[in-house]
Short mmCIF file of N, CA and C in Angstrom, two decimals:
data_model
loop_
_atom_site.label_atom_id
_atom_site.label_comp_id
_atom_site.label_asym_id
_atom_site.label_seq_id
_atom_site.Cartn_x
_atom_site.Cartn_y
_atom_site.Cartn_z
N UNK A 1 -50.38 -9.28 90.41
CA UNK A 1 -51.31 -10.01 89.59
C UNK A 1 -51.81 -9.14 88.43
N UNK A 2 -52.25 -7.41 88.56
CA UNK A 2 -52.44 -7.22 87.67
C UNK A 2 -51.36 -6.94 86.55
N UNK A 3 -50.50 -6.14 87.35
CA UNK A 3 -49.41 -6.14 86.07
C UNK A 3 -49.19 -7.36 85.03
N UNK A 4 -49.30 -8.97 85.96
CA UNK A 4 -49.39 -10.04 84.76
C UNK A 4 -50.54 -9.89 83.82
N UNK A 5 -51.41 -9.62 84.37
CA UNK A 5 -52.62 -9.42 83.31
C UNK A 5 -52.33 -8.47 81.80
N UNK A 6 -52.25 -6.93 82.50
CA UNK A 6 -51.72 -5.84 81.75
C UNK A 6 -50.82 -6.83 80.74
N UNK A 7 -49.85 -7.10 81.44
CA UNK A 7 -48.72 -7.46 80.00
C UNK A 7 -49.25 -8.82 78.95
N UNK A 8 -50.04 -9.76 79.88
CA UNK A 8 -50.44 -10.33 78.79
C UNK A 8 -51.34 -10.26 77.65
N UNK A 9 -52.03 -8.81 77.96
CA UNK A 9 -53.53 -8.26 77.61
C UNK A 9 -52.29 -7.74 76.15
N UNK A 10 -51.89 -7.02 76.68
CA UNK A 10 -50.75 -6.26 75.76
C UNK A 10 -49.93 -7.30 74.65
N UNK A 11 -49.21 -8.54 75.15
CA UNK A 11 -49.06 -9.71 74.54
C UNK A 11 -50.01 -10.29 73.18
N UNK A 12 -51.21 -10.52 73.91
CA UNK A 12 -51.98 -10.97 72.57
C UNK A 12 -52.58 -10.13 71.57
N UNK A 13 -52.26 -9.08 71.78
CA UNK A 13 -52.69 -7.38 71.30
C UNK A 13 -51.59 -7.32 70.12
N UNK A 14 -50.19 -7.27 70.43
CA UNK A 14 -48.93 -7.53 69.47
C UNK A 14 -49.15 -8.67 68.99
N UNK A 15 -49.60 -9.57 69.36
CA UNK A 15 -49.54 -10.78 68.59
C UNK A 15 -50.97 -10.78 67.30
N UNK A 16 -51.85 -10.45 67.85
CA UNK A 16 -53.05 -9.74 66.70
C UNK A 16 -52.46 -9.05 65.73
N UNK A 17 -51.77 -7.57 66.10
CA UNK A 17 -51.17 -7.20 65.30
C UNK A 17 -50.35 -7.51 63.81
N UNK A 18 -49.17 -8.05 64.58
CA UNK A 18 -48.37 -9.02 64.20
C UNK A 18 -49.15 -9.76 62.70
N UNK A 19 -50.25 -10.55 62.73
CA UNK A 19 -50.59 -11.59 62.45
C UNK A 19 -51.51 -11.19 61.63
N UNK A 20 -52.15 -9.90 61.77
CA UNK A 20 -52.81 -9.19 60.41
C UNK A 20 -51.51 -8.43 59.35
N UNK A 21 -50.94 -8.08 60.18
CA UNK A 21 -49.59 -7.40 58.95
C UNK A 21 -49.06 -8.64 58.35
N UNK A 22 -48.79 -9.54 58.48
CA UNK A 22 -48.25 -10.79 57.77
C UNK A 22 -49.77 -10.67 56.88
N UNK A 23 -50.61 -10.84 57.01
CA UNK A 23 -51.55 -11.46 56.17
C UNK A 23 -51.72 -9.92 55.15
N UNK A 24 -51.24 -8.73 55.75
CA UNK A 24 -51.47 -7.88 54.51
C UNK A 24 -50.56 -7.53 53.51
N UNK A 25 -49.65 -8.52 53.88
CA UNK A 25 -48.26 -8.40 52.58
C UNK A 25 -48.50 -9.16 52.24
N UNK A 26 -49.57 -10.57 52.29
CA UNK A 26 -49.70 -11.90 51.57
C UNK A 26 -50.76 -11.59 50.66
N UNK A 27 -51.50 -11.28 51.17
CA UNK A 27 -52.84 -10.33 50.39
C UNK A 27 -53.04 -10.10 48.77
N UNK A 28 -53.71 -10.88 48.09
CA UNK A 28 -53.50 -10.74 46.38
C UNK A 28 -54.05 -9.65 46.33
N UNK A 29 -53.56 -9.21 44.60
CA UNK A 29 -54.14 -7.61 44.31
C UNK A 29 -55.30 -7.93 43.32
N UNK A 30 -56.18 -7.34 43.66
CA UNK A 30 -57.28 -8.00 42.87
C UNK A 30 -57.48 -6.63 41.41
N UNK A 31 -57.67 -7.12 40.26
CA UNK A 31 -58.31 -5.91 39.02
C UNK A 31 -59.36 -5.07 39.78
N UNK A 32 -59.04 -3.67 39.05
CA UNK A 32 -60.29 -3.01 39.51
C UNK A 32 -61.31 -3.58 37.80
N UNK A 33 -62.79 -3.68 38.56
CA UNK A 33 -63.63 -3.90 37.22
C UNK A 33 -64.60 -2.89 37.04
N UNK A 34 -63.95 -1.98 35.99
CA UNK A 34 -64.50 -0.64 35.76
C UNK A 34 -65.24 -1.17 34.35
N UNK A 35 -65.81 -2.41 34.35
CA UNK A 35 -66.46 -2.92 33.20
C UNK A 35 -68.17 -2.01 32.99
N UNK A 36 -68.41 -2.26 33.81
CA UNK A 36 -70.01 -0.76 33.99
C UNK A 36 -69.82 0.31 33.28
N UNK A 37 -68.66 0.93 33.84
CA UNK A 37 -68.55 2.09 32.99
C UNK A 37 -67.45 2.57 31.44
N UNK A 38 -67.88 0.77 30.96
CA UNK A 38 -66.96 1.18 29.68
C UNK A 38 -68.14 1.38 28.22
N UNK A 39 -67.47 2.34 27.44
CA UNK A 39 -68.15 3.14 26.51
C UNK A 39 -67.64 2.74 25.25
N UNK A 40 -68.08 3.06 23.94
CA UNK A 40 -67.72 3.03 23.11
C UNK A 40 -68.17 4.41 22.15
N UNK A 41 -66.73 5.34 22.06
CA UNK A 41 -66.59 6.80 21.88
C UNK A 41 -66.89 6.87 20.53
N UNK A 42 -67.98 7.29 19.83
CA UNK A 42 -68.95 7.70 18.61
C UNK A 42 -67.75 7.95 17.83
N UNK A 43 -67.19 8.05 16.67
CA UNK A 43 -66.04 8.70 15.54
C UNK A 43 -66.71 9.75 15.40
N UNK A 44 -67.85 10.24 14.93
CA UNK A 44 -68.29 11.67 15.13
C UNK A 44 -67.64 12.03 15.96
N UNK A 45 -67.66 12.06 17.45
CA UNK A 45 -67.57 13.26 18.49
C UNK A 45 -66.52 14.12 18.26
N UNK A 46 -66.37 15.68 18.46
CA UNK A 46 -65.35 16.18 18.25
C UNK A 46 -64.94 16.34 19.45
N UNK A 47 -64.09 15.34 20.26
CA UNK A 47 -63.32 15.60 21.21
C UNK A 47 -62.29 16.14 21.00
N UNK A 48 -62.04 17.13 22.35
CA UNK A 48 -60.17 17.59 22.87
C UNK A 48 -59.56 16.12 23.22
N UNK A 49 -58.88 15.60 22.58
CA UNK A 49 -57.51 14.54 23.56
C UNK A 49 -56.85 15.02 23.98
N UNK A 50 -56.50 14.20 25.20
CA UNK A 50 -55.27 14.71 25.84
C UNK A 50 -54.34 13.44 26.05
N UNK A 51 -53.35 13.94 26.76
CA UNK A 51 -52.45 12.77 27.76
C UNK A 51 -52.07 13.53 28.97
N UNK A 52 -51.90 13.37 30.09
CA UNK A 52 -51.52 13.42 31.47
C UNK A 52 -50.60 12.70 31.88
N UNK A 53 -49.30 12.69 32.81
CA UNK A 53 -48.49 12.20 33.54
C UNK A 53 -48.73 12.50 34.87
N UNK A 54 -48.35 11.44 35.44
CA UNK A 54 -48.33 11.58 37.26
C UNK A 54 -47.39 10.78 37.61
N UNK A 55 -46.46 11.54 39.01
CA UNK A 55 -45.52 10.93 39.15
C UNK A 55 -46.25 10.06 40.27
N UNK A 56 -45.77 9.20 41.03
CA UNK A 56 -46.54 8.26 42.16
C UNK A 56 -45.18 7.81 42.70
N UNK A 57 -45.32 7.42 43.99
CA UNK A 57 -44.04 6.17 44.42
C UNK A 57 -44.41 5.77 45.34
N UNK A 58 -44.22 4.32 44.91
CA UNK A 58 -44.05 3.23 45.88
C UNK A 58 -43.09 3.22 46.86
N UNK A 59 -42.03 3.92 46.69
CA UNK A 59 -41.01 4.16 47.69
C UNK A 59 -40.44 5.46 47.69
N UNK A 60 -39.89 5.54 48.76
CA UNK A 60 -38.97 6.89 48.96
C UNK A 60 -37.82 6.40 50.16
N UNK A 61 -36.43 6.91 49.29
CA UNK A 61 -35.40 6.69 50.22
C UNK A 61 -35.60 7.58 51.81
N UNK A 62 -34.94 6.67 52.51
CA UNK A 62 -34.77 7.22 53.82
C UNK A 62 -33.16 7.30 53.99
N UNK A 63 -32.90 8.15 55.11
CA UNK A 63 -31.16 8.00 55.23
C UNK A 63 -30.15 8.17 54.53
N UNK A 64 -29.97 7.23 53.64
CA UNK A 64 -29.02 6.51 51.96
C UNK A 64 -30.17 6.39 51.34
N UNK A 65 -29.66 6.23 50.02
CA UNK A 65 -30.11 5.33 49.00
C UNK A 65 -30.28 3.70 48.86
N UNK A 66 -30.08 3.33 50.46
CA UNK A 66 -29.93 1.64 50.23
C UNK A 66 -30.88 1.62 51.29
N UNK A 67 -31.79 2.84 51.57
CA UNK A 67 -32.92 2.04 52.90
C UNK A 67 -34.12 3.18 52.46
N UNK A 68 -35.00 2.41 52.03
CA UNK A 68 -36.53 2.53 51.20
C UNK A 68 -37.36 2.22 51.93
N UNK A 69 -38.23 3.63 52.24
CA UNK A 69 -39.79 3.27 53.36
C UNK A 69 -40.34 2.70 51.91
N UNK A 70 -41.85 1.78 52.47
CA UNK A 70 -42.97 1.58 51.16
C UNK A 70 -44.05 2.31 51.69
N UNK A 71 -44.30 2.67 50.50
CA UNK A 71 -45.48 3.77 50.55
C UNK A 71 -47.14 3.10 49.81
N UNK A 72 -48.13 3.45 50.13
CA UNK A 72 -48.99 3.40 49.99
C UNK A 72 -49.81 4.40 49.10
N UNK A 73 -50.14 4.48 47.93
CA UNK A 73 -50.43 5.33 47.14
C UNK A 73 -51.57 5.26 46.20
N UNK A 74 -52.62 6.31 46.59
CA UNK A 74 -54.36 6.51 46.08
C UNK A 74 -54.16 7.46 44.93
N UNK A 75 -53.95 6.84 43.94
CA UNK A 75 -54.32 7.75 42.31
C UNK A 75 -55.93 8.08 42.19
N UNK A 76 -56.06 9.41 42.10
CA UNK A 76 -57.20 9.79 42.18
C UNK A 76 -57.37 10.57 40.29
N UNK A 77 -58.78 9.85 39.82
CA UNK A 77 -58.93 10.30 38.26
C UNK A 77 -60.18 10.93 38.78
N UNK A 78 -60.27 12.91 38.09
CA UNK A 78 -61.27 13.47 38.54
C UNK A 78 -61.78 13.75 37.48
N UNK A 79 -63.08 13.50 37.38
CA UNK A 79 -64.02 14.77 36.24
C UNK A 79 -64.30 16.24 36.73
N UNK A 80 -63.75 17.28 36.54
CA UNK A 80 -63.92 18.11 37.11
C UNK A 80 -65.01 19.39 36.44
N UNK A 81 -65.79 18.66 35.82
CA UNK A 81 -67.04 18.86 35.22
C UNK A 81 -68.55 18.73 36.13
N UNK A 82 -68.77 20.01 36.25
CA UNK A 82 -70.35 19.58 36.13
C UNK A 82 -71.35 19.12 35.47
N UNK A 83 -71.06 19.15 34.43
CA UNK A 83 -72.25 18.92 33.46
C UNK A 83 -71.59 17.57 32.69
N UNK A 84 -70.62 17.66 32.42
CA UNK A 84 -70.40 16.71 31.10
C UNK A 84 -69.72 15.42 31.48
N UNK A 85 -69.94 14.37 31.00
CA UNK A 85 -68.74 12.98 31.27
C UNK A 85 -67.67 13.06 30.76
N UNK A 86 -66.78 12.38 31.00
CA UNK A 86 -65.30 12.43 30.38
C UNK A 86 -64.89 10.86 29.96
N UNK A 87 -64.02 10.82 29.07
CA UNK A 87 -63.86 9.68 28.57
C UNK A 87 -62.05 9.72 29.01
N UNK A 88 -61.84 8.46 29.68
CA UNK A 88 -60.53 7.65 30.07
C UNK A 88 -60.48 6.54 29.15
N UNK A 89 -59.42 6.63 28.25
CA UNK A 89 -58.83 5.83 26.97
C UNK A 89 -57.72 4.70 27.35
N UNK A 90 -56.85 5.77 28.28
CA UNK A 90 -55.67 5.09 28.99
C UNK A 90 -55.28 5.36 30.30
N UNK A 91 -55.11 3.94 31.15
CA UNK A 91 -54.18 4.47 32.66
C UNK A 91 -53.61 3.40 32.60
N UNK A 92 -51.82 4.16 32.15
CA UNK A 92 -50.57 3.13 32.11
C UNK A 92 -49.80 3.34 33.27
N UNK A 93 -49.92 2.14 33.88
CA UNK A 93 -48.53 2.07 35.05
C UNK A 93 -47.21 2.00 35.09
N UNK A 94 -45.94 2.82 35.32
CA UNK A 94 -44.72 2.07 34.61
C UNK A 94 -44.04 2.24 36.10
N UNK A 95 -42.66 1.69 35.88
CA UNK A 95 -41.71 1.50 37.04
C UNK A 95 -40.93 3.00 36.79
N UNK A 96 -40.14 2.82 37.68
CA UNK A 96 -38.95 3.69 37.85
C UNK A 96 -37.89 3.60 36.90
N UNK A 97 -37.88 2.67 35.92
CA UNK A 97 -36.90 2.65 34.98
C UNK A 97 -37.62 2.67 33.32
N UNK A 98 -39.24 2.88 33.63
CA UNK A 98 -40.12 3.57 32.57
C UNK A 98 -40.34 2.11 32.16
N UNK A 99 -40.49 0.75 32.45
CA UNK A 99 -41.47 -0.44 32.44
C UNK A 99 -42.53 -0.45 32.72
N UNK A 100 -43.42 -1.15 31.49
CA UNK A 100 -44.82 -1.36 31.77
C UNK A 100 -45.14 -2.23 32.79
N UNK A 101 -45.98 -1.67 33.58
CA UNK A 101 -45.99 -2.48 35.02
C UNK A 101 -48.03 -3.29 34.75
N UNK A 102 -48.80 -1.73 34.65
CA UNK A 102 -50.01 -2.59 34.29
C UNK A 102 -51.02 -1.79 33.70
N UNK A 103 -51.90 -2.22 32.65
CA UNK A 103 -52.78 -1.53 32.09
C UNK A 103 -54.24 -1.29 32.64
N UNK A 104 -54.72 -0.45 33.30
CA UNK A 104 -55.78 -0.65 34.04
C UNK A 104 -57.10 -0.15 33.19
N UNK A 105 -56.79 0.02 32.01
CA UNK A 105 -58.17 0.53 30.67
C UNK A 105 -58.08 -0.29 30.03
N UNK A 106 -58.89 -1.42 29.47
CA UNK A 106 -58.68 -2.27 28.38
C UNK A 106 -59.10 -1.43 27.24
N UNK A 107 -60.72 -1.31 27.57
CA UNK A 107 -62.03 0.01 26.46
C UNK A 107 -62.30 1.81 27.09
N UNK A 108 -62.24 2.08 26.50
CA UNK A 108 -62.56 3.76 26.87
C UNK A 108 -63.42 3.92 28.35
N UNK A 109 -63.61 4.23 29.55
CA UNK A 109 -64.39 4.28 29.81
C UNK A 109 -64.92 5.55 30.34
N UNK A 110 -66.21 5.81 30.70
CA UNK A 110 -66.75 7.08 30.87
C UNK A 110 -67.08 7.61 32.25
N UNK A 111 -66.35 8.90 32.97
CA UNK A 111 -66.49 9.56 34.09
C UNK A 111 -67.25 10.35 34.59
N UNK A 112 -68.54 10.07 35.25
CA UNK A 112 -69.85 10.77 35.21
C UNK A 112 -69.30 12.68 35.59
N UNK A 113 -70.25 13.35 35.25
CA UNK A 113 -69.77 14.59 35.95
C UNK A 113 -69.44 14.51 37.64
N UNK A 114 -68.35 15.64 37.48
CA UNK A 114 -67.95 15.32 39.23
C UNK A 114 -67.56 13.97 39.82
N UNK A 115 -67.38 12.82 38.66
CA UNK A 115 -67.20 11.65 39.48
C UNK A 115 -65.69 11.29 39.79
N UNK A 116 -65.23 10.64 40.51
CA UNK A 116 -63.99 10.22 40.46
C UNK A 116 -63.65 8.39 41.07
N UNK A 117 -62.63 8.28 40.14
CA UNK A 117 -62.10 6.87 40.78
C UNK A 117 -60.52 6.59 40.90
N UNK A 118 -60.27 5.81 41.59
CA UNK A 118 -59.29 5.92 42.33
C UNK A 118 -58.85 4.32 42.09
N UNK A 119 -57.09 4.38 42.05
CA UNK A 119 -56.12 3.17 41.56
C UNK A 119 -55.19 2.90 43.06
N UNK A 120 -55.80 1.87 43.67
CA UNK A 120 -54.86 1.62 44.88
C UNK A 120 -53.55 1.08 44.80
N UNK A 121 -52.38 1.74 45.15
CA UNK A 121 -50.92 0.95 44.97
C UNK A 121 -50.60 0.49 46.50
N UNK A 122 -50.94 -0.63 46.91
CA UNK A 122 -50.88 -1.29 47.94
C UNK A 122 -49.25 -0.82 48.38
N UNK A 123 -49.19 -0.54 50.08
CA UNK A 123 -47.47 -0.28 50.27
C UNK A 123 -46.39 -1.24 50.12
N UNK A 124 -47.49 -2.97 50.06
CA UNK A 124 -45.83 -3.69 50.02
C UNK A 124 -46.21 -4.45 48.31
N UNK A 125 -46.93 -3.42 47.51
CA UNK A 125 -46.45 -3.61 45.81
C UNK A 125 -45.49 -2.59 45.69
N UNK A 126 -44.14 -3.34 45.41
CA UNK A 126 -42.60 -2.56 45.54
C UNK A 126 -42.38 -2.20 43.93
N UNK A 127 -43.55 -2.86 43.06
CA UNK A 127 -42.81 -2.96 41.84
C UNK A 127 -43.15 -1.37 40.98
N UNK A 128 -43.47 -0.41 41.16
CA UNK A 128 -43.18 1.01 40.51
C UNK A 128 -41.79 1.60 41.51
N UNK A 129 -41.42 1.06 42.33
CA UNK A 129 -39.96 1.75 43.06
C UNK A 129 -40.37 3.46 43.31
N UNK A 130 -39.07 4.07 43.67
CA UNK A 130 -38.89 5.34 43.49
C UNK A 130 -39.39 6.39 42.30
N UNK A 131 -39.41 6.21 41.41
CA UNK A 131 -39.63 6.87 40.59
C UNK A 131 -40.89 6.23 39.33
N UNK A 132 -42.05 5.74 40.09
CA UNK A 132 -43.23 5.06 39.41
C UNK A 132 -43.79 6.18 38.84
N UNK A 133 -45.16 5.76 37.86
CA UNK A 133 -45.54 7.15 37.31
C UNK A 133 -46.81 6.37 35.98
N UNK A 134 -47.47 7.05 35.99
CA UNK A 134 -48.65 6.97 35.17
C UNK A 134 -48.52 7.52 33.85
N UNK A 135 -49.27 6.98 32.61
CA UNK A 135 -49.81 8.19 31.50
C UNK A 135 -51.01 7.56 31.64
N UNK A 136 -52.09 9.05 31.50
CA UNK A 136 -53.16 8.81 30.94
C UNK A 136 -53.29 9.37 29.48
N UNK A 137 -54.64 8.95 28.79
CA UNK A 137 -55.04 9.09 27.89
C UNK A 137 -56.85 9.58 28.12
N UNK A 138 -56.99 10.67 27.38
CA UNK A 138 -58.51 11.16 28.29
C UNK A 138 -59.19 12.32 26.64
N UNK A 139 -60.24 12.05 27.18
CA UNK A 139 -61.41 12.85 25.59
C UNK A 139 -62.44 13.43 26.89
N UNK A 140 -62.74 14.75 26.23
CA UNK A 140 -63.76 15.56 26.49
C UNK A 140 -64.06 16.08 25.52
N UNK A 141 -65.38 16.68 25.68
CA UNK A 141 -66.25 17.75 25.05
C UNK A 141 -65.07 19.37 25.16
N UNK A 142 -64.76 19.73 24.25
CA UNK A 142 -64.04 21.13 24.03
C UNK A 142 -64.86 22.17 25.29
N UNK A 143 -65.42 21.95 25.74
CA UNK A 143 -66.45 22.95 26.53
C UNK A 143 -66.30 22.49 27.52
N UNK A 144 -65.93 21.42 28.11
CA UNK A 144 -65.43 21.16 29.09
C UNK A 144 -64.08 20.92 30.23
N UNK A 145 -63.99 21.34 31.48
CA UNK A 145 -62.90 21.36 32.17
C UNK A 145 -61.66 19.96 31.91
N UNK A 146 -60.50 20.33 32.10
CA UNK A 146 -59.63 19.25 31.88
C UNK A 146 -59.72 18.52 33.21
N UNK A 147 -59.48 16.85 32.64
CA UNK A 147 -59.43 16.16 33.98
C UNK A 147 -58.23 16.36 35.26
N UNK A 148 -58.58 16.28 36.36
CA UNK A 148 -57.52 15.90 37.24
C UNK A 148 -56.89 14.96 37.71
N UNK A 149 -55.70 14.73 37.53
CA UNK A 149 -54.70 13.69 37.97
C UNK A 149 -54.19 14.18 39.48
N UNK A 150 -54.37 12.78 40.35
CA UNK A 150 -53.76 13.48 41.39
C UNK A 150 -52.69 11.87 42.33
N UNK A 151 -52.33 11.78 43.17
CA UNK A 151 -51.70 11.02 44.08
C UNK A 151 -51.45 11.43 45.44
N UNK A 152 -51.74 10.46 46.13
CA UNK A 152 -51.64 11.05 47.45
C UNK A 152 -51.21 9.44 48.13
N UNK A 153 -49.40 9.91 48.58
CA UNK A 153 -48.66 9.15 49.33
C UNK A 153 -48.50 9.14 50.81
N UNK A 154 -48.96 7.80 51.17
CA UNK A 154 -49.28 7.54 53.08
C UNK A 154 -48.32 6.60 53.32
N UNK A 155 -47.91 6.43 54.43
CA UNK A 155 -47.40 5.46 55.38
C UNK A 155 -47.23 6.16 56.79
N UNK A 156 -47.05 5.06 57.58
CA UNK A 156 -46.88 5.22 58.65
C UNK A 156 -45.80 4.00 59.69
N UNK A 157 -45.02 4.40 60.01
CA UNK A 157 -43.89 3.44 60.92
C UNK A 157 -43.86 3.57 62.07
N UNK A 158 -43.85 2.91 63.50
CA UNK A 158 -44.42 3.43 64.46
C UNK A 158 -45.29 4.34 64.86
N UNK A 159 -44.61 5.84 65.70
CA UNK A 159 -45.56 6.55 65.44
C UNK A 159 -45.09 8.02 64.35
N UNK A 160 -44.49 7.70 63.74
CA UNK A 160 -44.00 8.70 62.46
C UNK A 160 -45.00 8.09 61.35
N UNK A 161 -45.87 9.30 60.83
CA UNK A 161 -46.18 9.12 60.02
C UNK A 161 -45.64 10.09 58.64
N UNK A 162 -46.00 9.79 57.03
CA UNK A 162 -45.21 10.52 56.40
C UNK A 162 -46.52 10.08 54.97
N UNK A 163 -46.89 11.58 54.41
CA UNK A 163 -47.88 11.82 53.62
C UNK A 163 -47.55 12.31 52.81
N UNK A 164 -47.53 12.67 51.43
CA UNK A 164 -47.43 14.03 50.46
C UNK A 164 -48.13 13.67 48.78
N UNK A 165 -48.53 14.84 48.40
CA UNK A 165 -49.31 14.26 47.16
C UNK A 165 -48.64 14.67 45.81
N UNK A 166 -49.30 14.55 44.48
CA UNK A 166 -48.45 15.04 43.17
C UNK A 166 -49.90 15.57 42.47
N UNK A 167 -49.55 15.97 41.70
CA UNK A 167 -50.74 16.29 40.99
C UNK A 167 -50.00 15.88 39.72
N UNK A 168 -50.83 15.74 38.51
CA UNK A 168 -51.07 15.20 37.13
C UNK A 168 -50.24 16.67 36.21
N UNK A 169 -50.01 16.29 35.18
CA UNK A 169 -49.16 17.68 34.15
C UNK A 169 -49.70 17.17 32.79
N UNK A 170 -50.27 17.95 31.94
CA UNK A 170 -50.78 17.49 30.88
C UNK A 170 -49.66 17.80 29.81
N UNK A 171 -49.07 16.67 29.32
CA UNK A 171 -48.34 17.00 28.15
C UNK A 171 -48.49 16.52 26.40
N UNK A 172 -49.49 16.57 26.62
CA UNK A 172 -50.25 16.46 25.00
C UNK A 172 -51.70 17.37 24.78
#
């Protein structure tokens, strides 16, 4: 009798399971609304510009090239300032074949000191592939530290899990 129990306890347990993972690949992606913190950057200011790249992926081959885990991936934008805000101009999303995927800055907006925010790439949004990747566009005060770009890739498949991060390269 108990073993029937056990297995059915276990039964509706997989079936819970089950039945939230369907609903998290159905799941819309909602805008982030970084509308609060949008600015409008003085023409005076004598800012440093920059640009930043980050690589990111939505996938990574397993095995071959014809069998792709999806990955789950937290873009992290840092002010790495104490004192000063930083201004974010641009965060462009592109695919693996360098397509605009999505613009997540409409207006400049401003990064308190030490603050950071973060761009969720849900694991079953497939559309940056293997080789996805960011530019930013970013203004500081000359006296202040350059921002950090970072990524940090999760999943997990049974009980293998598989993590690794990128950091940002400033090439402007």
């Amino acid at each position: 009798m108990r073993v029937i129990f056990y297995a059915g306890c276990l039964l509706f347990v997989l079936t819970i399971l089950s039945c939230a993972n369907v609903e998290k690949k159905t799941e819309v992606l909602k805008a982030i609304d970084w509308s609060a913190k949008e600015v409008t950057i003085p023409k005076t200011d004598s800012l440093d510009y920059g640009k930043s790249y980050l690589s990111v992926y939505s996938q990574v081959y397993s095995y071959t090239e014809h069998t792709a885990l999806d990955l789950t991936a937290t873009v992290s934008i840092r002010n790495t300032s104490e004192t000063e805000p930083i201004y974010l101009i641009k965060a462009d999303y592109f695919d693996t074949k360098g397509n605009a995927i999505h613009s997540y800055v409409d207006q400049p907006i401003a990064l308190d000191k030490m603050e950071t925010l973060e761009i969720v790439i849900a694991e079953f949004d497939k559309k940056g592939g293997t080789g996805a990747n960011f530019i930013f566009e970013w203004g500081k005060k000359k006296s202040t530290t350059t921002p950090l770009f970072e990524a940090v890739m999760i999943s997990t498949y049974g009980q293998q899990g598989l993590s690794f991060t990128t950091q940002g390269k400033r090439i402007e």
